[in-house]
Every structure is written in structure tokens, then in C-alpha cells.
Coordinates of C-alpha atoms in Angstrom, one line a residue:
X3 CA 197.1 266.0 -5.9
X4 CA 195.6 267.1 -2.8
X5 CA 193.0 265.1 -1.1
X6 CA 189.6 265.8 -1.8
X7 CA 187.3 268.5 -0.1
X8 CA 183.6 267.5 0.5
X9 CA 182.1 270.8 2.3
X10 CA 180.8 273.5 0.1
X11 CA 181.5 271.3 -3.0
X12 CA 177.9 270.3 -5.1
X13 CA 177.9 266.1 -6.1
X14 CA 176.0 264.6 -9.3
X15 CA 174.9 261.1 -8.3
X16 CA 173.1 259.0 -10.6
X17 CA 170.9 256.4 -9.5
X18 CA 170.7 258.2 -6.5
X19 CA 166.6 256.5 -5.5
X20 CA 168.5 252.9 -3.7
X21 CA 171.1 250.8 -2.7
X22 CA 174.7 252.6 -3.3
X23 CA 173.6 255.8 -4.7
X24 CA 170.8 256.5 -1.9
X25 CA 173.7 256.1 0.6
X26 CA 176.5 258.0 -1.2
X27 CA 173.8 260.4 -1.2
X28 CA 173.5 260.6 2.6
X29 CA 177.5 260.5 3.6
X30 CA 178.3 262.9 0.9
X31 CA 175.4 265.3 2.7
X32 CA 177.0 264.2 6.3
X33 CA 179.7 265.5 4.6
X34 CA 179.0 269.0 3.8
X35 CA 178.1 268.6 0.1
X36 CA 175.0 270.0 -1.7
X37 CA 173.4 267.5 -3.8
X38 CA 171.9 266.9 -7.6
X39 CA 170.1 263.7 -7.7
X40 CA 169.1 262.0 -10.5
X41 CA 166.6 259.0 -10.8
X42 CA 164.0 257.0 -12.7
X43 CA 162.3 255.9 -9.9
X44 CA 160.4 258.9 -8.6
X45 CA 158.5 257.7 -5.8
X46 CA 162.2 256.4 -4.2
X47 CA 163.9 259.7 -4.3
X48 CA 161.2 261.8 -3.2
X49 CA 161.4 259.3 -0.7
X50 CA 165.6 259.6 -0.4
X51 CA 165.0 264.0 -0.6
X52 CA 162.4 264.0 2.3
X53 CA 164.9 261.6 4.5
X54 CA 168.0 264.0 3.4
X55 CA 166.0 267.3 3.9
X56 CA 164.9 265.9 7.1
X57 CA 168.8 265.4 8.2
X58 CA 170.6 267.8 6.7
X59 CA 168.5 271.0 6.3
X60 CA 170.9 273.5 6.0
X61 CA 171.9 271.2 2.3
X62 CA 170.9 271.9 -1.0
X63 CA 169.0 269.6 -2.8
X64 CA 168.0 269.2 -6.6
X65 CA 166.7 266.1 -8.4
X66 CA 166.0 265.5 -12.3
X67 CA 164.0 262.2 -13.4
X68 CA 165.3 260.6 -15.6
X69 CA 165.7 257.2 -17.5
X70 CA 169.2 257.1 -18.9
X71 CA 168.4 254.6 -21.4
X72 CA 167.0 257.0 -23.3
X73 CA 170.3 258.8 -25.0
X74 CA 167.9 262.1 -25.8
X75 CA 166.5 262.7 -22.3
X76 CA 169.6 262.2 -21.2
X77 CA 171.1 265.0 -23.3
X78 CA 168.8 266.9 -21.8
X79 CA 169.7 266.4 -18.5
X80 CA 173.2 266.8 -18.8
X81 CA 172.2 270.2 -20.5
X82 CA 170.2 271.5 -17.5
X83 CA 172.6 270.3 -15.1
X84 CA 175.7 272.3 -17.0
X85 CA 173.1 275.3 -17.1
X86 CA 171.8 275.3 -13.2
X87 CA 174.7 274.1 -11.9
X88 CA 178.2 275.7 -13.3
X89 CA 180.2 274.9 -9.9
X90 CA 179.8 270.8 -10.2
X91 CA 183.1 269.6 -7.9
X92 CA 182.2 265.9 -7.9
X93 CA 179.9 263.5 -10.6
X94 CA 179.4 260.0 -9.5
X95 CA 177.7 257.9 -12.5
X96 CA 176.1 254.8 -10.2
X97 CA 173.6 254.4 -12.3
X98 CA 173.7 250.6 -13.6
X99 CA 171.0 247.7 -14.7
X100 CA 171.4 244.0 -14.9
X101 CA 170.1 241.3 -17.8
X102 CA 169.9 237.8 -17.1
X103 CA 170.6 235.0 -19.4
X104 CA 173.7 233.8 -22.3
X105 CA 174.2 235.5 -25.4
X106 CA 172.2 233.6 -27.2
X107 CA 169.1 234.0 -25.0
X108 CA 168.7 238.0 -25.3
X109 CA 167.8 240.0 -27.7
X110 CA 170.1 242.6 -29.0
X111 CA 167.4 245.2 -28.0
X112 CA 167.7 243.7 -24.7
X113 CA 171.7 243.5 -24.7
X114 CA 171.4 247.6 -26.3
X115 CA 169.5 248.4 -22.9
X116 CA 172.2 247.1 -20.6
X117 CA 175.1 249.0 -22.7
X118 CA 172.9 252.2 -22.8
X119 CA 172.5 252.5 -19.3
X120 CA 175.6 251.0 -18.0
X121 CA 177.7 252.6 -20.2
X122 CA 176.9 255.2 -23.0
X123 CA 174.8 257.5 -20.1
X124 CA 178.3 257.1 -18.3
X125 CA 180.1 258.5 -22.0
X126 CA 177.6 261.1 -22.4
X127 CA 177.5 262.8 -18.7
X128 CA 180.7 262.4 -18.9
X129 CA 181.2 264.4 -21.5
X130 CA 178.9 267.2 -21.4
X131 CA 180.3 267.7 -17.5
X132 CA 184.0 267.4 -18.2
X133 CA 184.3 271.4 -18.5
X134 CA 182.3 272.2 -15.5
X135 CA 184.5 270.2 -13.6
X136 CA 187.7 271.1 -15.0
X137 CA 186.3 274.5 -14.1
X138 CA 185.8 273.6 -10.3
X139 CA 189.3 273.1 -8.6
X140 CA 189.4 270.0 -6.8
X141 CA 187.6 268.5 -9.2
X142 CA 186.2 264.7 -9.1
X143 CA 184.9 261.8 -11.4
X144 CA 183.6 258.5 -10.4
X145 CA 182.7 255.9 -12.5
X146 CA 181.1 252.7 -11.1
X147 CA 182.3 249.3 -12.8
X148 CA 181.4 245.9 -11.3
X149 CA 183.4 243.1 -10.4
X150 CA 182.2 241.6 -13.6
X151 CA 184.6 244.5 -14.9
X152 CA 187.1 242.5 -13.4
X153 CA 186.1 238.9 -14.3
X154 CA 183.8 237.8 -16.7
X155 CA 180.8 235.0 -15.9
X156 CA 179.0 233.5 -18.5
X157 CA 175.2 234.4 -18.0
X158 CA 176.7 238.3 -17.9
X159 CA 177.6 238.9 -21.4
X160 CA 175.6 242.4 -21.6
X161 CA 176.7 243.3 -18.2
X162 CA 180.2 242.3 -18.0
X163 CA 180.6 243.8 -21.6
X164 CA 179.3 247.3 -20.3
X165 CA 181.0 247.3 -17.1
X166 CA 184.7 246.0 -18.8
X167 CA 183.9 249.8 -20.9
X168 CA 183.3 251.8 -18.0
X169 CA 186.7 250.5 -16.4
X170 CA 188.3 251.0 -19.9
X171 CA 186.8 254.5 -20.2
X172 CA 187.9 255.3 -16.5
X173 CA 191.1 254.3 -16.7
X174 CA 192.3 255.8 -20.1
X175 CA 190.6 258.9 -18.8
X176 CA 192.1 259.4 -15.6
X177 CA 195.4 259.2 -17.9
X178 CA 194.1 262.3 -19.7
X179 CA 192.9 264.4 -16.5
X180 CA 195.8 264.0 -14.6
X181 CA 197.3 267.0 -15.5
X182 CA 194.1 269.4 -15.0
X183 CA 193.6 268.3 -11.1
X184 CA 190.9 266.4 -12.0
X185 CA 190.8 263.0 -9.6
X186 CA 189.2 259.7 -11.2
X187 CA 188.2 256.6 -9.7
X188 CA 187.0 253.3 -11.2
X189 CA 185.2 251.3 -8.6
X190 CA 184.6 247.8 -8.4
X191 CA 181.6 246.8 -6.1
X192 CA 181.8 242.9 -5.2
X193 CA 178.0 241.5 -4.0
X194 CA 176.6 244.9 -2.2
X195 CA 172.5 244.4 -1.2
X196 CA 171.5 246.5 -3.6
X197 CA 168.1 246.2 -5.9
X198 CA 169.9 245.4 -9.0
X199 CA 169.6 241.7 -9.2
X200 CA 165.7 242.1 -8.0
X201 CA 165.3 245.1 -10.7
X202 CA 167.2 242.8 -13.2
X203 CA 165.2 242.1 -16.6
X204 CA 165.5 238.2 -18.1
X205 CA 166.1 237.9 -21.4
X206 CA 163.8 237.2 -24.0
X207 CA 165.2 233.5 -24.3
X208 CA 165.1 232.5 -20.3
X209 CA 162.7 230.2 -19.1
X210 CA 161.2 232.4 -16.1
X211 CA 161.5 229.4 -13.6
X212 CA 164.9 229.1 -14.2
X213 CA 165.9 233.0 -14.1
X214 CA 163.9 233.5 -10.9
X215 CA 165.6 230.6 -9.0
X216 CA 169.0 232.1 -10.2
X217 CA 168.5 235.4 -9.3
X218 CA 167.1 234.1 -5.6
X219 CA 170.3 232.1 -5.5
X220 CA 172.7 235.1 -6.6
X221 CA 171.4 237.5 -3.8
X222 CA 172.3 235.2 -1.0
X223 CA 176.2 236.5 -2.7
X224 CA 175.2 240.1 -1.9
X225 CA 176.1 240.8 1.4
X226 CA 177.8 243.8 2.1
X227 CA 175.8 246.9 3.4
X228 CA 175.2 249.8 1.0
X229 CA 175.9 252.2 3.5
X230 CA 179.9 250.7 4.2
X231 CA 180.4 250.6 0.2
X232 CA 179.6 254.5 0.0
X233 CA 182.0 254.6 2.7
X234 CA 184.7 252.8 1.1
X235 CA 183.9 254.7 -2.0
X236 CA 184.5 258.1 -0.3
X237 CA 187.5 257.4 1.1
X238 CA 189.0 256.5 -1.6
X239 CA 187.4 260.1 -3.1
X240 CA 189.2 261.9 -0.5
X241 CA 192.6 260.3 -0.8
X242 CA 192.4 260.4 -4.8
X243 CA 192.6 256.5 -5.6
X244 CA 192.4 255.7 -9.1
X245 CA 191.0 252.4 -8.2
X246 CA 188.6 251.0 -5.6
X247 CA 187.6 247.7 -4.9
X248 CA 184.8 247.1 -2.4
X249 CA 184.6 243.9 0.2
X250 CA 186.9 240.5 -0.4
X251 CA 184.5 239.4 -2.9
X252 CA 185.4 242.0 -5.7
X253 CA 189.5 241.8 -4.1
X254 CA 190.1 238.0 -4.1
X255 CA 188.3 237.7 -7.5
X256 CA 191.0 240.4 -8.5
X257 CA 194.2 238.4 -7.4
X258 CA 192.6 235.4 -8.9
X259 CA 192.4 237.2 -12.4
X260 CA 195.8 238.6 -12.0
X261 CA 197.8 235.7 -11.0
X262 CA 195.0 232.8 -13.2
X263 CA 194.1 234.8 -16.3
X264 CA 193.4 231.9 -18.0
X265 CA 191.6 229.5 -15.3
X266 CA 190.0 231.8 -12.8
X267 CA 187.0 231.0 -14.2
X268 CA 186.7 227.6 -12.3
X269 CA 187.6 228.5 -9.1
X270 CA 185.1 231.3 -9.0
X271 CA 182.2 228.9 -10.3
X272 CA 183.4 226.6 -7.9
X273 CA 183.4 228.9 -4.7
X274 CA 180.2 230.5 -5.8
X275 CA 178.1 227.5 -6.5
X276 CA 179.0 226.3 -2.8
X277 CA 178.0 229.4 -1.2
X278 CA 174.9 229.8 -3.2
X279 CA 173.9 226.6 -3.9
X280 CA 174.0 224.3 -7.2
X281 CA 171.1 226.2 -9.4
X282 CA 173.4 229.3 -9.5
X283 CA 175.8 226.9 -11.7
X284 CA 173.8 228.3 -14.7
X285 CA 175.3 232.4 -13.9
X286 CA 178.5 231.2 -13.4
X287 CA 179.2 228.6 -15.8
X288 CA 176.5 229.0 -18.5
X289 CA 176.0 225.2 -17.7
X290 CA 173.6 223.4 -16.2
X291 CA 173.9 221.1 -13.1
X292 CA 175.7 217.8 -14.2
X293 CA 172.7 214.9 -14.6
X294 CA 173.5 212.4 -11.7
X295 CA 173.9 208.9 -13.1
X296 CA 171.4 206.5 -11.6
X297 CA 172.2 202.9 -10.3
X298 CA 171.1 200.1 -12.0
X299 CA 168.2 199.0 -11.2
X300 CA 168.7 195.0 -10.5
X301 CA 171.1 196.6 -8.0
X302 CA 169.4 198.9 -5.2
X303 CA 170.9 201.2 -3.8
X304 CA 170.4 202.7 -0.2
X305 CA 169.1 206.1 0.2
X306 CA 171.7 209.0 0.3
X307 CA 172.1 210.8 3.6
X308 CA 170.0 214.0 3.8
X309 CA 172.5 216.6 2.6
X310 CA 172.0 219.4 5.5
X311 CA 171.3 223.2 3.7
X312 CA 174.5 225.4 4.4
X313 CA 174.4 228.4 6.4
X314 CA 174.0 231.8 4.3
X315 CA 177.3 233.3 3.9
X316 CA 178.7 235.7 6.6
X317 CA 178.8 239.5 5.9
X318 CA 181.6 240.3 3.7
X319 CA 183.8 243.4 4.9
X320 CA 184.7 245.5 2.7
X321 CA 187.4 246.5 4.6
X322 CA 189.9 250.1 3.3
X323 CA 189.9 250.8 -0.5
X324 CA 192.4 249.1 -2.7

């Protein structure tokens, strides 16, 4: 298949108001594409349009609101978009939300929410755009997963759940496409500053203490710039990989489940709990921290040395596309 051809093409990107999608929006633009934009946030991407318009005049530029949650507004969508826009060459589906808290903590209204967005809008553009683009030669689908579509944390059952489909759905579909010169791609994101942990509802079962100290915890783990992740991303557009994985945190979490199917599980909790502190036990083991075990008290103990806070984490590189 030949490598993929940016200029002149038009790109779909969902989730297009922040973090990856804002800046797949502006390297796809750098690269010559024309650009439909779709959001819930609309205060964001007007904000995103009046930057792109202001850097790329001579691009086109279309945006729909919308909250793919809702199945029926997102039929909708997908209907105007095959209507105003027959000569779609590349649809990214970004869009993703988070839920924290176990299984038994969320509602399944709550669990629904993170399947809806993460994966059925996914299904349904999908699937109303597959003619368009087998009409465009050149043709391109990207799907986002997650490194939780890779390994599986307690705390993430929604999440993981949804993102595991998407890579499913990717994966068996770029099996069927292969032989109408349509590319697909399945990325896998490892801890990219986006707003997803900050955007992130807590289930209906989590103390709010306890959430909100995890989730300040988790985004010390998100270190790798938006802007490098689209890049990755489009590389691996251009030269037609099938799979992406983005920064060593989403690649060594890989080779761990490959060659520790089984037991990956607590080497990740461990690694993660030191680089983000003890309280983040509770996303990565469902668990909380062990109770310590105090001395007795007819036999006094002397004070434990100060332990010193460790250093945020360096920037992870993402490095080339796997």
C-alpha cells in the first residue's frame, strides 16, 4: 500500500477541542489537510478554529458539536458529515472519556457512558463513513485505544473494557479493508498530558477524597506532550502501520503483557506506585495501601527517618511508532 498523502486530502477528528485531537488538528493542517472538527466543548474549539484559521488560512475548516454519548446526535452527525463532505480521505475517532472507581463502585449508567463514548460513537462513525472512504483513494482510519487496551488495571473496568473493543474492532477491521486500499491503525497512547484524567467522572460509589487524590497522583504518569503523540501518530499514518504505540510507557507495558500474560499485573503496580506515590495503589491494584503494623507499646520505638518525596518522573519519549 502506498504511503499516505496528507495535502489536498479532508481529516475527521473527533475530540478535536484538547490534548491529542487539538494537536492532530494542527500537524494535519501543517500538513496540507482541510479539516472537520468535531467537539462537545464549544468554547475550546472555537478557541482550536480561531488558532488554525489564524495559521493556516488558506485551510478549510468545519466543526459540528457534538456529545457522542448521545447515539442519536451522533447519527446525525455522521449523516451531515457523509452529506457535506463526500471526499473524506482520513477519520481519526480520538474522542475518549475516563470513569474512576472498581466495578462495584459505578453504576451501570455510569459504566454505559464510558462504552458509549469510547466505543459505540467509534462503531457508529465508523460505519456510516466506511463508503466515503472507500470512495476516496488513499483512504485512512484511525482508531484510538489506550494502553489500558493493552493491559488491564483494576480501577479501569469501564475504560479498559471499551478501549480492549476499539483495539478488537481495529484490528479485525483492518483485516477486512485490506484489500480496498483502505489503511487502519490502532493506537495505543501511554500517559500523554491530556485533560482526560482532570475531565474524568468518579463513580457513584467513590468517596470523593479518595478519587481526587488518585486522580492527582495518576497525572504525575502523564508526561508526554500532545503535540509529539500526534506526531508519532502521523507517521505511523503516512507509512500505513497497523499498530502504534506512543512513548515507553504504552511499549514496555506491551513486552511485559506479551512475554508475563499472567503476572504483568504486579510489576506494573509496582513501577507505578513508586513513580506516583503510594495513594495511586488503589488505580492499579484495586487495593488499598497495606496498614503498617505498629510496635508495641512497652517497647518504643525511635522515629523513622523522614522519607524524602521523589522527583516527578522525567518526560517520557515517545520515540518512532511501533
Amino acid at each position: 500500500m502506498r504511503r499516505y498523502v496528507f495535502a489536498g486530502g479532508t481529516a475527521v477528528v473527533t475530540g478535536a477541542a484538547s490534548g491529542i485531537g487539538e494537536a492532530l488538528a494542527h500537524s494535519l493542517a501543517r500538513r496540507g489537510s482541510d479539516l472537520v472538527l468535531l467537539d462537545r466543548d464549544a468554547g475550546r474549539l472555537d478557541t482550536v478554529v480561531a488558532e488554525l484559521r489564524a495559521a493556516y488560512p488558506d485551510r478549510q475548516l468545519t466543526t459540528y458539536l457534538v456529545d457522542l454519548a448521545d447515539a442519536a446526535a451522533t447519527a446525525r452527525t455522521a449523516e451531515a458529515l457523509r452529506r457535506r463532505h463526500p471526499a473524506i480521505r482520513l477519520l481519526v475517532n480520538n474522542a475518549g472519556v475516563a470513569l474512576g472507581g472498581r466495578f462495584d463502585q459505578v453504576t451501570l449508567d455510569e459504566f454505559d457512558w464510558v462504552v458509549d463514548v469510547n466505543f459505540r460513537a467509534v462503531v457508529q462513525l465508523t460505519h456510516a463513513l466506511l463508503p466515503t472512504l472507500r470512495a476516496e483513494p488513499g483512504a485512512h482510519l484511525v482508531n484510538v485505544s489506550s494502553l489500558f487496551g493493552i493491559i488491564a488495571p483494576a480501577g479501569q473496568t469501564a475504560y479498559s473494557a471499551s478501549k480492549f473493543a476499539v483495539r478488537g474492532f481495529t484490528e479485525a477491521l483492518g483485516q477486512e479493508l485490506a484489500g480496498d486500499g483502505i489503511g487502519v491503525t490502532c493506537v495505543h497512547p501511554g500517559g500523554i498530558r491530556t485533560r482526560i484524567a482532570q475531565n474524568a467522572r468518579v463513580g457513584a460509589g467513590v468517596p470523593a477524597e479518595e478519587f481526587e487524590t488518585g486522580r492527582r497522583q495518576f497525572e504525575r504518569l502523564l508526561t508526554i506532550d500532545p503535540a509529539t503523540a500526534a506526531e508519532v501518530i502521523l507517521r505511523g499514518v503516512q507509512r500505513r502501520r497497523g499498530r502504534v504505540l506512543i512513548g515507553w510507557s504504552a511499549k514496555l507495558p506491551d513486552l511485559l503483557a506479551r512475554v508475563a500474560p499472567a503476572s504483568y499485573q504486579r510489576v506494573l503496580a509496582f513501577g507505578l506506585n513508586r513513580i506516583a506515590g503510594e495513594s495511586t495503589r488503589q488505580l492499579t491494584t484495586g487495593q488499598p495501601a497495606p496498614t503498617q503494623r505498629q510496635p508495641a507499646p512497652t517497647q518504643p520505638q525511635p522515629a523513622p527517618a523522614q522519607r524524602q518525596p521523589e522527583a516527578a518522573p522525567a518526560a517520557d519519549p515517545a520515540g518512532e511508532p511501533a
